[in-house]
Amino acid sequence: MNVDPRSSPGPERPYEAPHTAAPAVSVVVIVYNDEARLTAAVRSVLDQTLRSVEVVIVDDRSTDGSYEVARRLAAEHPDRVRAHRLPENSGGCGAPRNHGIQQARGGHVMFLDSDDVLERNACRNMLEAAETTGADLVSGLCVRVHVDARSGKEVKWYPWLYARTRTLDSISELPDLLVFDTLSTNKCYRRDFLLDNRLEFPVGIHYEDLLFSAQAYAAARRITLIPNRVYDWNVVDNPGKAGKEGTAGDAATKSISNRRAEIANFTHRMEIHRRVDQLLVDRGLAELKFHKDVKFLKHDLVLHLRDLPFRDAAYRQEFAAIARAYLESIDPAAYDEIEPIHAICAYLLRRSDWDNLLPAVDTLTNRDKISSPLVERDGRIYWCAEHLDNPDAPDNPDHGDFARRVLDVTELGYHTKPVERMFLRNELTSYQGSYGGVGGTVRLAGRITNPLGVVPPGARLTGELEFAARRKGVRFQVFRFPVATLRHEGETIAWEAAADLTRGLRPVGIVDAVWDVRLHLHVDGVRTTTRLTASEPGLVTGQLPVRPRLTRLVADRIEPEISSRGHLAFRLVPDKKANVLVERGIHGAPGRLAKSGYRKARAVRRTLASGDTKIRVYHEAFSRLPVKKRLVVFESHLGRQYSDSPRAIYEEMRRQGLRFEAVWAYADKPEGFPEDAVLVRRWSLPYLKALARAEFWIDNQSYPLKLTKRPGTTYLQTWHGSALKRMGFDESEWKLRSRTEQAEQQRTLDRFDRFLVRSEHDVRTLARAFRLKEKTLLRVGYPRNDALVRAREATAGEATARKTPGRGPLAAELGIPEDRKVLLYAPTFRRRGQRRFELPFDVERFADTFGDRYVLLVRSHYLNHVVLPPSVRGRVVDVSSHHDVTPLLSLADGLITDYSSVMFDYALLDRPMFFFTYDYEEYVHEGRGTYFDLLERAPGPVVRTEDDLYAALGSLQEQSAKYSGARQRFVADFGEYDKGHAAESIVDQFFAQWRRA
């Protein structure tokens, strides 16, 4: 059985291979100018729980003492360590590893870099897997260990590949292994397999691991993956310290793979990719190239694209020429499998469109930044207008159809964002610094991207430059300078500003060495914040005088620099002599004491802000305060909305003029919550204090689970819908949990003093699933549904009087024409791995088919997000941001849903309902399961395809009449207590004594 070091209580029993003269495993340790770390690497091999292991050290002609260290280790362990030295430096990892393979005596071979270590059980676990399965190659989990991070940060290398033990008869069974895990060092190879297949690392070319791993994967008759940690890849984050080489190179310099400023580096990468592609063809594995193409576009190419803004024109042109030659071999279908910005960058690079590519790279580096003016055409949003009408042949990837597919960014939703929610590109176009008699004034100019004209020509524009210390916790002051000139130039906003840093910027010195620059643009009083992007190398140079508050001896100048994300910043330039004294102080006893105190203070702040501390404060401090009479805390959907039954109860209490103190919890922003209540952020100390002292809790989901409700507090749980899918302890997941976990869950449910139900169906399902006592149940219906019952009664009265029902202000707010019926699409929550929910039907087809009859309102679940294309503007409206769904239900002439509990509420209106269950089998049989068969009891047509949905939507009147009886039965079964006065009933039962005299 494989050994997991995390579960091992002490030293493991050494695993010995069958007795043989040769060692079971040879570990080839390669080294170049790394004398300080070589011993640790070798020691990690000698300390393996598998004793039949030898170390073969191969020195790549180091110029330091690495070979002497290797010889010393060999002398100390003559039976287990051998040292070799190449006659001349090879400049890479290939030659020393190949030499190690030839010198190895073990039946299996592993590779180790001198700056990394093996996990203690690595050899034992990998050899056992190899012997058990007969694999030519065994691969285990590699972990990147950030050795200079105080938090002990560790990142697993593609862990999904190693979730369990599995054996492959061909790499075709798991293409992701070839595509993603290209390391050679987390693997154990049968030595005869390497020799028989003449597997060697390429020499004289970088990225040798990529080709060697591909050759090994392709040649292996059997590959075994184990979930055990085997290799620690040591990474140094601080660039001033020795860093992870990725190869056994000079620890004081950048690794070969990180020297991306050298065009030869990219040339080598492309050559290796070509060789791997040819290998796949030769081995009959051409189908794997598609997976490799996808990874190349979203990973390998991206590494180099991000550096382009820092390179000169000559480098860019040579880079593009090399890249184009390889991009022509990429399957065009691979562009559909990657994020839009990755595809856009690759496409524009192939077209050598630098005007659009460099802004796209800015977005690639700064994920949320909108770097292009964008263009709307035929109801879709594109990154740029160029290339959309290319006349090339249709099968050419440069054809206009392909360009439109790649450049289409509609789904990113840029067109739905107001200016204050946009992170706009602000390109620095001019930089002039003056030093000397005229002071330290820097003059800046730039242009801010204006996507889709979000800043209108007539907008009132003001702006300010802000200088703020980068280091958290030492931002003693923020310095601002007005932007003198702002001009609207269509696709951009041009600006100019001057900042006298000598007079206006007063850093402390030492602790606030780096200052970031931002420009705040105010558009008709609404603020959006930008960073200054320098996209051309050499644009910012020179130094400027400043007056640090600590002392000018420490630093009296500041110089510009460009951050790794391409943004302008300034760094204090220390005086050389003074800096020596400062460094002594920092690294001496006073400095250590100061840094220790600072770290302790930060740790205290983190502790005070932690969830555990807040829970203790709630129980040990706030809960000892007396309960405050007439204090009511309201919350809806974990603070995300001002909605649902808690809102209905609150507004009924206000309507009746009760005397009470109301507190509403919000999760993100307080906008949309009532102004006549105290608003507190969820999980804040004021929130916890209010909960601890409240006489009543009213919510529809759950207050924080670990907060114990005090005996003097009454918890009214309104819940948020009747159940179709199984809930609580009826879920198989909860049935399988331990008794302790189930007891903890039950404790949180037992906090409910009253639980609202709207039918006996709720009693049989929710109440039973939550194991609630009968005395807890309150059979009054849902307060949120009072409005729906009143709307149905009003509609019936107007029909009797032959009056046309009025739509009210919401229809006008949404821009719904009087001659259009309203359909509401409200699906249930979907777990797709992303918040964006893709509509299961072609919304543009819907608009074209029904746009002259219906306006479709789309209401995604509050945990999902949907983006609509501009082409459906006015015909399909996203109403997901509306806190409360009840007014939308009242407005809708028909409902389209799937499994959402909104079906039970909408049925009260006695209007047509349509059930689009395109994934019924998956949802019902692969999910939690349901309490009843929707196909049998649905009060409307249940359809599986888009065509069937459109056919059913042909006539609302016909569907209304056809399913009238089914709707009545549905309401009788699931809404029997919804009579229209639930909120009033609750106020009468619990708060009547609070009425004003």
Coordinates of N, CA, C and O in Angstrom, one line a residue, residues 368-503:
D368 N -9.7 42.0 -15.6 CA -11.0 42.7 -15.6 C -10.9 44.0 -16.4 O -11.9 44.7 -16.5
K369 N -9.7 44.3 -17.0 CA -9.6 45.6 -17.6 C -10.2 45.5 -19.0 O -10.1 44.6 -19.8
I370 N -10.9 46.6 -19.4 CA -11.5 46.8 -20.7 C -10.5 47.7 -21.5 O -10.4 48.9 -21.3
S371 N -9.8 47.1 -22.4 CA -8.7 47.8 -23.1 C -9.0 48.2 -24.5 O -8.1 48.8 -25.2
S372 N -10.1 47.8 -25.0 CA -10.5 48.2 -26.4 C -11.8 49.0 -26.4 O -12.6 48.8 -25.6
P373 N -11.9 49.9 -27.4 CA -13.2 50.7 -27.5 C -14.3 49.8 -27.9 O -15.5 50.2 -27.7
L374 N -14.1 48.6 -28.4 CA -15.1 47.6 -28.8 C -16.0 48.1 -29.9 O -15.9 49.3 -30.2
V375 N -16.8 47.3 -30.5 CA -17.6 47.7 -31.6 C -18.9 46.8 -31.5 O -18.8 45.6 -31.3
E376 N -20.0 47.4 -31.8 CA -21.3 46.6 -31.8 C -21.7 46.5 -33.3 O -21.7 47.5 -34.0
R377 N -21.9 45.2 -33.7 CA -22.3 45.0 -35.1 C -23.4 43.9 -35.1 O -23.1 42.8 -34.6
D378 N -24.5 44.1 -35.7 CA -25.5 43.1 -35.9 C -25.9 42.5 -34.5 O -26.2 41.3 -34.4
G379 N -26.0 43.4 -33.5 CA -26.4 43.0 -32.2 C -25.4 42.2 -31.4 O -25.7 41.6 -30.4
R380 N -24.1 42.1 -31.8 CA -23.1 41.4 -31.1 C -21.9 42.4 -30.8 O -21.8 43.4 -31.5
I381 N -21.2 42.1 -29.8 CA -20.1 43.0 -29.4 C -18.8 42.3 -29.8 O -18.5 41.1 -29.5
Y382 N -17.9 43.1 -30.5 CA -16.6 42.5 -30.9 C -15.5 43.3 -30.4 O -15.6 44.5 -30.1
W383 N -14.3 42.7 -30.2 CA -13.1 43.3 -29.7 C -12.7 44.5 -30.5 O -12.3 45.6 -30.0
C384 N -12.8 44.4 -31.8 CA -12.4 45.4 -32.7 C -13.1 45.2 -34.0 O -13.6 44.2 -34.3
A385 N -13.2 46.3 -34.9 CA -13.9 46.2 -36.1 C -13.0 45.6 -37.2 O -13.6 45.0 -38.2
E386 N -11.7 45.7 -37.1 CA -10.8 45.1 -38.1 C -11.0 43.6 -38.2 O -11.3 43.0 -37.2
H387 N -10.8 43.1 -39.4 CA -10.8 41.6 -39.7 C -12.2 41.0 -39.7 O -12.3 39.8 -40.1
L388 N -13.3 41.7 -39.4 CA -14.6 41.1 -39.4 C -15.1 40.8 -40.8 O -16.0 40.0 -41.0
D389 N -14.5 41.5 -41.8 CA -15.0 41.3 -43.1 C -13.9 40.8 -44.0 O -13.8 41.2 -45.2
N390 N -12.9 40.1 -43.5 CA -11.8 39.6 -44.3 C -12.4 38.7 -45.4 O -13.2 37.8 -45.2
P391 N -11.9 38.9 -46.7 CA -12.5 38.2 -47.8 C -11.9 36.9 -48.1 O -12.1 36.3 -49.2
D392 N -11.0 36.3 -47.2 CA -10.3 35.1 -47.5 C -11.3 33.9 -47.7 O -12.5 34.0 -47.4
A393 N -10.8 32.8 -48.1 CA -11.6 31.6 -48.3 C -12.2 31.2 -47.0 O -11.6 31.3 -46.0
P394 N -13.4 30.6 -47.0 CA -14.1 30.2 -45.8 C -13.3 29.2 -45.0 O -13.5 29.1 -43.8
D395 N -12.5 28.3 -45.6 CA -11.8 27.4 -44.8 C -10.5 27.9 -44.2 O -9.7 27.2 -43.6
N396 N -10.2 29.2 -44.5 CA -9.0 29.9 -44.0 C -9.3 30.4 -42.6 O -10.3 31.1 -42.4
P397 N -8.5 30.2 -41.6 CA -8.7 30.7 -40.3 C -8.7 32.3 -40.2 O -9.2 32.8 -39.2
D398 N -8.2 32.9 -41.3 CA -8.3 34.4 -41.3 C -9.6 34.9 -42.0 O -9.7 36.1 -42.2
H399 N -10.5 34.0 -42.4 CA -11.7 34.4 -43.0 C -12.5 35.2 -42.0 O -12.5 35.0 -40.8
G400 N -13.4 36.1 -42.5 CA -14.2 37.0 -41.7 C -15.1 36.2 -40.7 O -15.3 36.6 -39.5
D401 N -15.6 35.0 -41.1 CA -16.5 34.3 -40.2 C -15.7 33.8 -39.0 O -16.2 33.8 -37.8
F402 N -14.4 33.3 -39.2 CA -13.6 32.9 -38.1 C -13.2 34.1 -37.3 O -13.2 34.0 -36.0
A403 N -12.9 35.2 -37.9 CA -12.6 36.4 -37.1 C -13.8 36.8 -36.2 O -13.6 37.1 -35.0
R404 N -15.0 36.8 -36.7 CA -16.1 37.2 -35.9 C -16.3 36.2 -34.8 O -16.7 36.6 -33.7
R405 N -16.0 34.9 -35.0 CA -16.2 34.0 -33.9 C -15.2 34.2 -32.8 O -15.5 34.2 -31.6
V406 N -13.9 34.5 -33.2 CA -12.9 34.7 -32.2 C -13.0 36.1 -31.5 O -12.8 36.2 -30.3
L407 N -13.4 37.1 -32.2 CA -13.4 38.5 -31.7 C -14.7 38.8 -31.0 O -14.8 39.9 -30.4
D408 N -15.7 37.9 -31.0 CA -16.9 38.1 -30.3 C -16.8 38.1 -28.8 O -16.4 37.0 -28.3
V409 N -17.0 39.2 -28.1 CA -16.9 39.2 -26.7 C -18.2 39.5 -26.0 O -18.3 40.0 -24.9
T410 N -19.3 39.2 -26.7 CA -20.6 39.5 -26.2 C -20.9 38.9 -24.8 O -21.4 39.5 -23.9
E411 N -20.4 37.6 -24.7 CA -20.7 36.8 -23.5 C -19.9 37.4 -22.3 O -20.2 37.1 -21.1
L412 N -18.9 38.2 -22.5 CA -18.2 38.8 -21.4 C -19.0 39.9 -20.7 O -18.7 40.4 -19.6
G413 N -20.0 40.4 -21.4 CA -21.0 41.3 -20.7 C -20.5 42.8 -20.6 O -21.0 43.5 -19.8
Y414 N -19.5 43.2 -21.4 CA -18.9 44.5 -21.3 C -20.1 45.5 -21.5 O -20.1 46.6 -20.8
H415 N -21.0 45.2 -22.4 CA -22.0 46.2 -22.8 C -23.1 46.4 -21.7 O -23.9 47.3 -21.8
T416 N -23.0 45.5 -20.7 CA -24.0 45.6 -19.6 C -23.5 46.4 -18.4 O -24.3 46.7 -17.5
K417 N -22.3 46.8 -18.4 CA -21.7 47.5 -17.3 C -21.8 49.0 -17.3 O -21.4 49.6 -18.4
P418 N -22.2 49.7 -16.2 CA -22.1 51.1 -16.2 C -20.6 51.5 -16.0 O -19.8 50.7 -15.6
V419 N -20.3 52.8 -16.3 CA -18.9 53.2 -16.3 C -18.3 53.1 -14.9 O -17.1 52.8 -14.8
E420 N -19.0 53.2 -13.8 CA -18.4 53.0 -12.5 C -18.0 51.6 -12.2 O -17.2 51.4 -11.3
R421 N -18.5 50.7 -12.9 CA -18.1 49.3 -12.7 C -17.1 48.8 -13.8 O -16.8 47.6 -13.8
M422 N -16.6 49.7 -14.5 CA -15.6 49.4 -15.6 C -14.2 49.7 -15.1 O -13.9 50.7 -14.5
F423 N -13.2 48.8 -15.4 CA -11.8 49.0 -15.2 C -11.2 49.3 -16.5 O -11.0 48.4 -17.3
L424 N -11.0 50.6 -16.8 CA -10.7 51.0 -18.2 C -9.2 51.1 -18.4 O -8.5 51.6 -17.5
R425 N -8.7 50.8 -19.6 CA -7.3 51.0 -19.9 C -7.0 52.5 -20.0 O -7.8 53.2 -20.6
N426 N -5.9 52.9 -19.4 CA -5.5 54.3 -19.4 C -4.0 54.3 -19.9 O -3.1 54.0 -19.1
E427 N -3.9 54.5 -21.2 CA -2.5 54.4 -21.8 C -1.8 55.7 -21.6 O -2.2 56.7 -22.0
L428 N -0.6 55.5 -21.0 CA 0.3 56.7 -20.9 C 0.9 57.0 -22.2 O 1.6 56.2 -22.8
T429 N 0.7 58.2 -22.7 CA 1.2 58.6 -24.0 C 2.4 59.6 -23.9 O 3.2 59.7 -24.8
S430 N 2.6 60.2 -22.7 CA 3.7 61.2 -22.6 C 4.1 61.2 -21.1 O 3.2 61.2 -20.2
Y431 N 5.4 61.3 -20.9 CA 6.0 61.4 -19.6 C 7.2 62.4 -19.6 O 8.1 62.1 -20.4
Q432 N 7.1 63.4 -18.8 CA 8.2 64.4 -18.8 C 8.5 64.7 -17.3 O 7.6 65.2 -16.6
G433 N 9.7 64.5 -16.9 CA 10.0 64.8 -15.5 C 11.1 65.9 -15.5 O 12.0 65.9 -16.3
S434 N 11.0 66.9 -14.6 CA 11.9 67.9 -14.5 C 12.6 67.9 -13.2 O 12.0 67.5 -12.2
Y435 N 13.9 68.1 -13.1 CA 14.7 68.0 -11.9 C 15.6 69.2 -11.8 O 16.3 69.5 -12.8
G436 N 15.6 69.8 -10.7 CA 16.5 71.0 -10.5 C 15.7 72.2 -10.1 O 14.8 72.2 -9.3
G437 N 16.1 73.3 -10.8 CA 15.5 74.6 -10.4 C 14.0 74.7 -10.5 O 13.4 75.5 -9.7
V438 N 13.4 74.0 -11.4 CA 12.0 74.1 -11.6 C 11.2 73.1 -10.7 O 10.0 73.0 -10.7
G439 N 12.0 72.4 -9.8 CA 11.4 71.5 -8.8 C 11.2 70.2 -9.4 O 11.6 69.9 -10.5
G440 N 10.5 69.3 -8.7 CA 10.3 67.9 -9.1 C 8.9 67.7 -9.7 O 8.1 67.0 -9.1
T441 N 8.6 68.4 -10.8 CA 7.3 68.3 -11.4 C 7.4 67.2 -12.5 O 8.3 67.2 -13.3
V442 N 6.4 66.3 -12.5 CA 6.2 65.3 -13.6 C 5.0 65.7 -14.3 O 3.9 65.9 -13.8
R443 N 5.1 65.7 -15.7 CA 4.0 66.0 -16.5 C 3.6 64.7 -17.3 O 4.4 64.1 -17.9
L444 N 2.3 64.4 -17.2 CA 1.8 63.2 -17.7 C 0.7 63.4 -18.7 O -0.1 64.4 -18.5
A445 N 0.6 62.6 -19.6 CA -0.6 62.6 -20.5 C -1.0 61.2 -20.9 O -0.1 60.3 -21.0
G446 N -2.2 61.0 -21.2 CA -2.7 59.7 -21.6 C -4.0 59.7 -22.3 O -4.6 60.8 -22.5
R447 N -4.5 58.5 -22.6 CA -5.9 58.4 -23.1 C -6.5 57.2 -22.5 O -6.0 56.1 -22.4
I448 N -7.8 57.4 -22.1 CA -8.6 56.4 -21.4 C -9.5 55.8 -22.4 O -10.2 56.5 -23.1
T449 N -9.6 54.5 -22.5 CA -10.5 53.8 -23.4 C -11.9 54.1 -23.1 O -12.3 54.1 -21.9
N450 N -12.7 54.4 -24.1 CA -14.1 54.7 -23.9 C -15.0 53.6 -24.7 O -15.4 53.8 -25.8
P451 N -15.1 52.4 -24.1 CA -15.8 51.3 -24.8 C -17.3 51.6 -25.0 O -18.0 52.0 -24.1
L452 N -17.6 51.4 -26.3 CA -19.0 51.5 -26.7 C -19.6 52.9 -26.3 O -20.8 53.0 -26.1
G453 N -18.7 53.9 -26.2 CA -19.2 55.3 -25.9 C -19.9 55.4 -24.6 O -20.8 56.2 -24.4
V454 N -19.4 54.6 -23.6 CA -20.0 54.6 -22.2 C -19.9 56.0 -21.6 O -20.7 56.4 -20.8
V455 N -18.9 56.8 -22.0 CA -18.8 58.2 -21.6 C -19.3 59.0 -22.8 O -18.6 59.1 -23.8
P456 N -20.5 59.6 -22.6 CA -21.1 60.3 -23.7 C -20.3 61.6 -24.0 O -19.7 62.2 -23.1
P457 N -20.4 62.2 -25.2 CA -19.7 63.4 -25.6 C -20.0 64.6 -24.7 O -19.1 65.4 -24.4
G458 N -21.2 64.7 -24.2 CA -21.6 65.8 -23.4 C -21.4 65.7 -21.9 O -21.8 66.5 -21.1
A459 N -20.8 64.6 -21.5 CA -20.6 64.3 -20.1 C -19.7 65.4 -19.4 O -18.7 65.8 -20.0
R460 N -20.0 65.7 -18.2 CA -19.1 66.6 -17.4 C -18.0 65.7 -16.8 O -18.2 64.8 -16.1
L461 N -16.7 66.1 -17.2 CA -15.6 65.3 -16.8 C -14.7 66.0 -15.9 O -14.3 67.2 -16.1
T462 N -14.3 65.4 -14.8 CA -13.2 65.9 -13.9 C -12.4 64.7 -13.5 O -12.8 63.5 -13.7
G463 N -11.1 65.0 -13.1 CA -10.2 63.9 -12.7 C -9.2 64.3 -11.7 O -8.9 65.5 -11.5
E464 N -8.5 63.3 -11.1 CA -7.4 63.5 -10.2 C -6.5 62.4 -10.2 O -6.9 61.2 -10.4
L465 N -5.2 62.7 -10.1 CA -4.1 61.7 -10.0 C -4.0 61.4 -8.5 O -3.9 62.3 -7.7
E466 N -3.8 60.1 -8.2 CA -3.6 59.7 -6.8 C -2.3 58.9 -6.7 O -2.1 58.0 -7.4
F467 N -1.5 59.3 -5.7 CA -0.3 58.5 -5.4 C -0.5 57.9 -4.0 O -0.8 58.6 -3.0
A468 N -0.4 56.6 -3.9 CA -0.6 55.8 -2.7 C 0.4 54.8 -2.5 O 0.9 54.1 -3.4
A469 N 0.9 54.6 -1.3 CA 1.9 53.6 -1.0 C 1.4 52.2 -1.2 O 0.2 51.9 -0.9
R470 N 2.2 51.4 -1.9 CA 1.8 50.1 -2.2 C 1.7 49.2 -1.0 O 0.8 48.3 -0.9
R471 N 2.6 49.3 -0.1 CA 2.6 48.4 1.1 C 1.4 48.6 2.0 O 1.2 49.7 2.5
K472 N 0.7 47.5 2.2 CA -0.4 47.6 3.1 C 0.0 47.8 4.5 O 1.0 47.4 5.0
G473 N -0.8 48.6 5.2 CA -0.6 48.8 6.6 C 0.3 50.1 6.8 O 0.4 50.5 8.0
V474 N 0.8 50.7 5.8 CA 1.7 51.8 6.0 C 1.2 53.0 5.1 O 2.0 53.9 4.8
R475 N 0.0 52.9 4.7 CA -0.6 54.0 3.9 C -1.0 55.2 4.7 O -2.2 55.4 5.0
F476 N 0.0 55.9 5.2 CA -0.3 57.0 6.2 C -1.0 58.1 5.5 O -1.8 58.8 6.1
Q477 N -0.7 58.3 4.2 CA -1.4 59.4 3.5 C -1.5 59.1 2.0 O -0.7 58.3 1.5
V478 N -2.5 59.6 1.4 CA -2.7 59.5 0.0 C -2.6 60.9 -0.6 O -3.2 61.9 -0.1
F479 N -1.8 61.1 -1.6 CA -1.6 62.4 -2.2 C -2.3 62.5 -3.6 O -2.2 61.6 -4.4
R480 N -3.0 63.6 -3.8 CA -3.8 63.8 -5.0 C -3.5 65.1 -5.7 O -3.2 66.1 -5.0
F481 N -3.5 65.0 -7.0 CA -3.2 66.2 -7.9 C -4.3 66.3 -8.9 O -4.7 65.3 -9.5
P482 N -4.9 67.5 -9.2 CA -6.0 67.6 -10.2 C -5.5 67.3 -11.6 O -4.3 67.6 -11.9
V483 N -6.3 66.8 -12.4 CA -6.1 66.6 -13.8 C -6.5 67.9 -14.5 O -7.7 68.2 -14.5
A484 N -5.6 68.6 -15.1 CA -5.9 69.9 -15.7 C -6.7 69.8 -16.9 O -7.6 70.6 -17.1
T485 N -6.5 68.8 -17.8 CA -7.2 68.8 -19.1 C -7.8 67.4 -19.3 O -7.2 66.4 -19.1
L486 N -9.1 67.4 -19.7 CA -9.8 66.2 -20.1 C -10.6 66.5 -21.4 O -11.4 67.5 -21.4
R487 N -10.4 65.7 -22.4 CA -11.0 65.9 -23.7 C -11.7 64.7 -24.2 O -11.1 63.6 -24.2
H488 N -12.9 64.8 -24.6 CA -13.6 63.6 -25.2 C -13.2 63.5 -26.6 O -13.5 64.4 -27.4
E489 N -12.6 62.4 -27.0 CA -12.1 62.2 -28.4 C -12.7 61.0 -29.0 O -12.1 60.2 -29.7
G490 N -14.0 60.7 -28.7 CA -14.7 59.6 -29.3 C -14.4 58.3 -28.6 O -15.0 58.0 -27.5
E491 N -13.5 57.5 -29.1 CA -13.1 56.2 -28.6 C -12.2 56.3 -27.4 O -12.0 55.3 -26.7
T492 N -11.7 57.5 -27.1 CA -10.8 57.7 -25.9 C -11.2 59.0 -25.2 O -11.8 59.9 -25.8
I493 N -10.7 59.1 -24.0 CA -10.8 60.4 -23.2 C -9.3 60.8 -23.0 O -8.6 60.1 -22.3
A494 N -8.9 61.9 -23.7 CA -7.5 62.3 -23.5 C -7.4 63.2 -22.3 O -8.3 63.9 -21.9
W495 N -6.2 63.1 -21.6 CA -6.0 63.9 -20.4 C -4.6 64.3 -20.3 O -3.7 63.7 -20.9
E496 N -4.4 65.4 -19.5 CA -3.0 65.9 -19.2 C -3.0 66.4 -17.8 O -4.0 66.9 -17.3
A497 N -1.9 66.1 -17.1 CA -1.8 66.6 -15.7 C -0.4 66.8 -15.3 O 0.5 66.3 -16.0
A498 N -0.2 67.6 -14.3 CA 1.2 67.9 -13.8 C 1.1 67.7 -12.3 O 0.2 68.1 -11.6
A499 N 2.2 67.1 -11.7 CA 2.2 66.8 -10.3 C 3.6 67.2 -9.8 O 4.6 66.7 -10.2
D500 N 3.6 68.2 -8.8 CA 4.9 68.6 -8.2 C 5.1 67.7 -7.0 O 4.6 67.9 -5.9
L501 N 6.0 66.7 -7.3 CA 6.2 65.7 -6.2 C 7.0 66.2 -5.1 O 7.0 65.7 -4.0
T502 N 7.8 67.3 -5.3 CA 8.7 67.8 -4.3 C 7.8 68.4 -3.2 O 8.0 68.2 -2.0
R503 N 6.7 69.1 -3.6 CA 5.9 69.8 -2.6 C 4.7 68.9 -2.2 O 4.2 69.0 -1.1

